[in-house]
Amino acid sequence: MSTIDEGIAAQLIDEIGHRSGLKHSEMARRAGLDRSVLSAYARGRRQPSVAAMARIARGAGLQLELAPNLDDASLERQARILEMVLDLACSMPFK
């Protein structure tokens, strides 16, 4: 079974709680976990499986997704492209 690095898991649990406004006890209840288990995940004493993290997120009305890791150069390139598109749009005649 896949596990998530404990530091990342704790960060995800904090972010899920922050975004949802839920306390650990409610997050655990909604995910079908004991509060002590969620607390252990949040403190890095246990490592949750990917499935457990997905249940925690889903219980808070969120979902886990994989996304490309964009480095600074990629973000700067995307910003330049957006700037060119906006410049082009501004140069077009208005109706």
Coordinates of C-alpha atoms in Angstrom, one line a residue, residues 2-94:
S2 CA 1.4 3.5 -0.9
T3 CA 2.2 5.8 2.0
I4 CA 2.8 9.5 2.0
D5 CA 5.9 11.2 3.6
E6 CA 4.8 12.2 7.2
G7 CA 5.9 15.8 6.7
I8 CA 3.8 16.1 3.6
A9 CA 0.8 14.3 5.2
A10 CA 0.9 16.7 8.2
Q11 CA 0.9 19.6 5.8
L12 CA -2.0 18.2 3.8
I13 CA -4.0 17.6 6.9
D14 CA -3.3 21.2 8.1
E15 CA -4.3 22.5 4.7
I16 CA -7.5 20.4 4.6
G17 CA -8.4 21.6 8.0
H18 CA -7.7 25.2 7.0
R19 CA -9.7 25.1 3.8
S20 CA -12.6 23.3 5.2
G21 CA -12.7 25.0 8.6
L22 CA -13.0 21.6 10.3
K23 CA -11.2 20.5 13.5
H24 CA -9.4 17.2 13.6
S25 CA -12.2 15.5 15.5
E26 CA -14.7 16.4 12.8
M27 CA -12.3 15.5 10.0
A28 CA -11.7 12.1 11.6
R29 CA -15.4 11.4 12.1
R30 CA -16.2 12.3 8.5
A31 CA -13.3 10.1 7.2
G32 CA -14.3 7.2 9.4
L33 CA -11.1 7.3 11.4
D34 CA -10.4 7.4 15.1
R35 CA -9.4 10.9 16.2
S36 CA -6.2 9.4 17.7
V37 CA -5.3 8.0 14.2
L38 CA -5.8 11.4 12.5
S39 CA -3.8 13.1 15.3
A40 CA -0.9 10.6 14.8
Y41 CA -0.9 11.4 11.0
A42 CA -0.9 15.1 11.8
R43 CA 2.0 14.8 14.2
G44 CA 4.0 12.4 11.9
R45 CA 3.9 9.5 14.3
R46 CA 2.1 7.4 11.7
Q47 CA 2.1 7.5 7.9
P48 CA -1.3 7.5 6.2
S49 CA -1.9 5.6 3.0
V50 CA -2.9 7.5 -0.1
A51 CA -6.3 6.1 0.3
A52 CA -6.6 7.3 3.9
M53 CA -5.5 10.8 2.8
A54 CA -8.1 10.7 0.0
R55 CA -10.8 9.8 2.6
I56 CA -9.8 12.6 4.9
A57 CA -9.9 15.1 2.0
R58 CA -13.2 13.7 0.7
G59 CA -14.8 13.9 4.1
A60 CA -13.9 17.6 4.2
G61 CA -15.5 18.2 0.8
L62 CA -12.1 18.3 -1.0
Q63 CA -10.2 15.9 -3.3
L64 CA -6.5 15.1 -3.7
E65 CA -5.2 15.7 -7.2
L66 CA -1.8 15.2 -8.9
A67 CA -0.6 18.3 -10.9
P68 CA 2.5 19.1 -12.8
N69 CA 5.3 20.6 -10.6
L70 CA 5.9 23.9 -12.2
D71 CA 9.3 25.4 -11.6
D72 CA 10.1 29.2 -11.7
A73 CA 11.2 29.1 -15.3
S74 CA 8.0 27.5 -16.4
L75 CA 5.9 30.0 -14.4
E76 CA 7.8 32.9 -15.9
R77 CA 7.3 31.5 -19.4
Q78 CA 3.6 31.2 -18.8
A79 CA 3.5 34.8 -17.4
R80 CA 5.2 36.1 -20.6
I81 CA 2.7 34.2 -22.8
L82 CA -0.2 35.6 -20.8
E83 CA 1.2 39.1 -21.1
M84 CA 1.6 38.7 -24.9
V85 CA -2.0 37.5 -25.2
L86 CA -3.3 40.4 -23.1
D87 CA -1.3 42.9 -25.2
L88 CA -2.7 41.4 -28.3
A89 CA -6.2 41.6 -27.0
C90 CA -5.8 45.2 -26.0
S91 CA -4.5 46.1 -29.5
M92 CA -7.7 44.7 -31.2
P93 CA -10.4 47.1 -32.1
F94 CA -13.4 47.3 -29.8

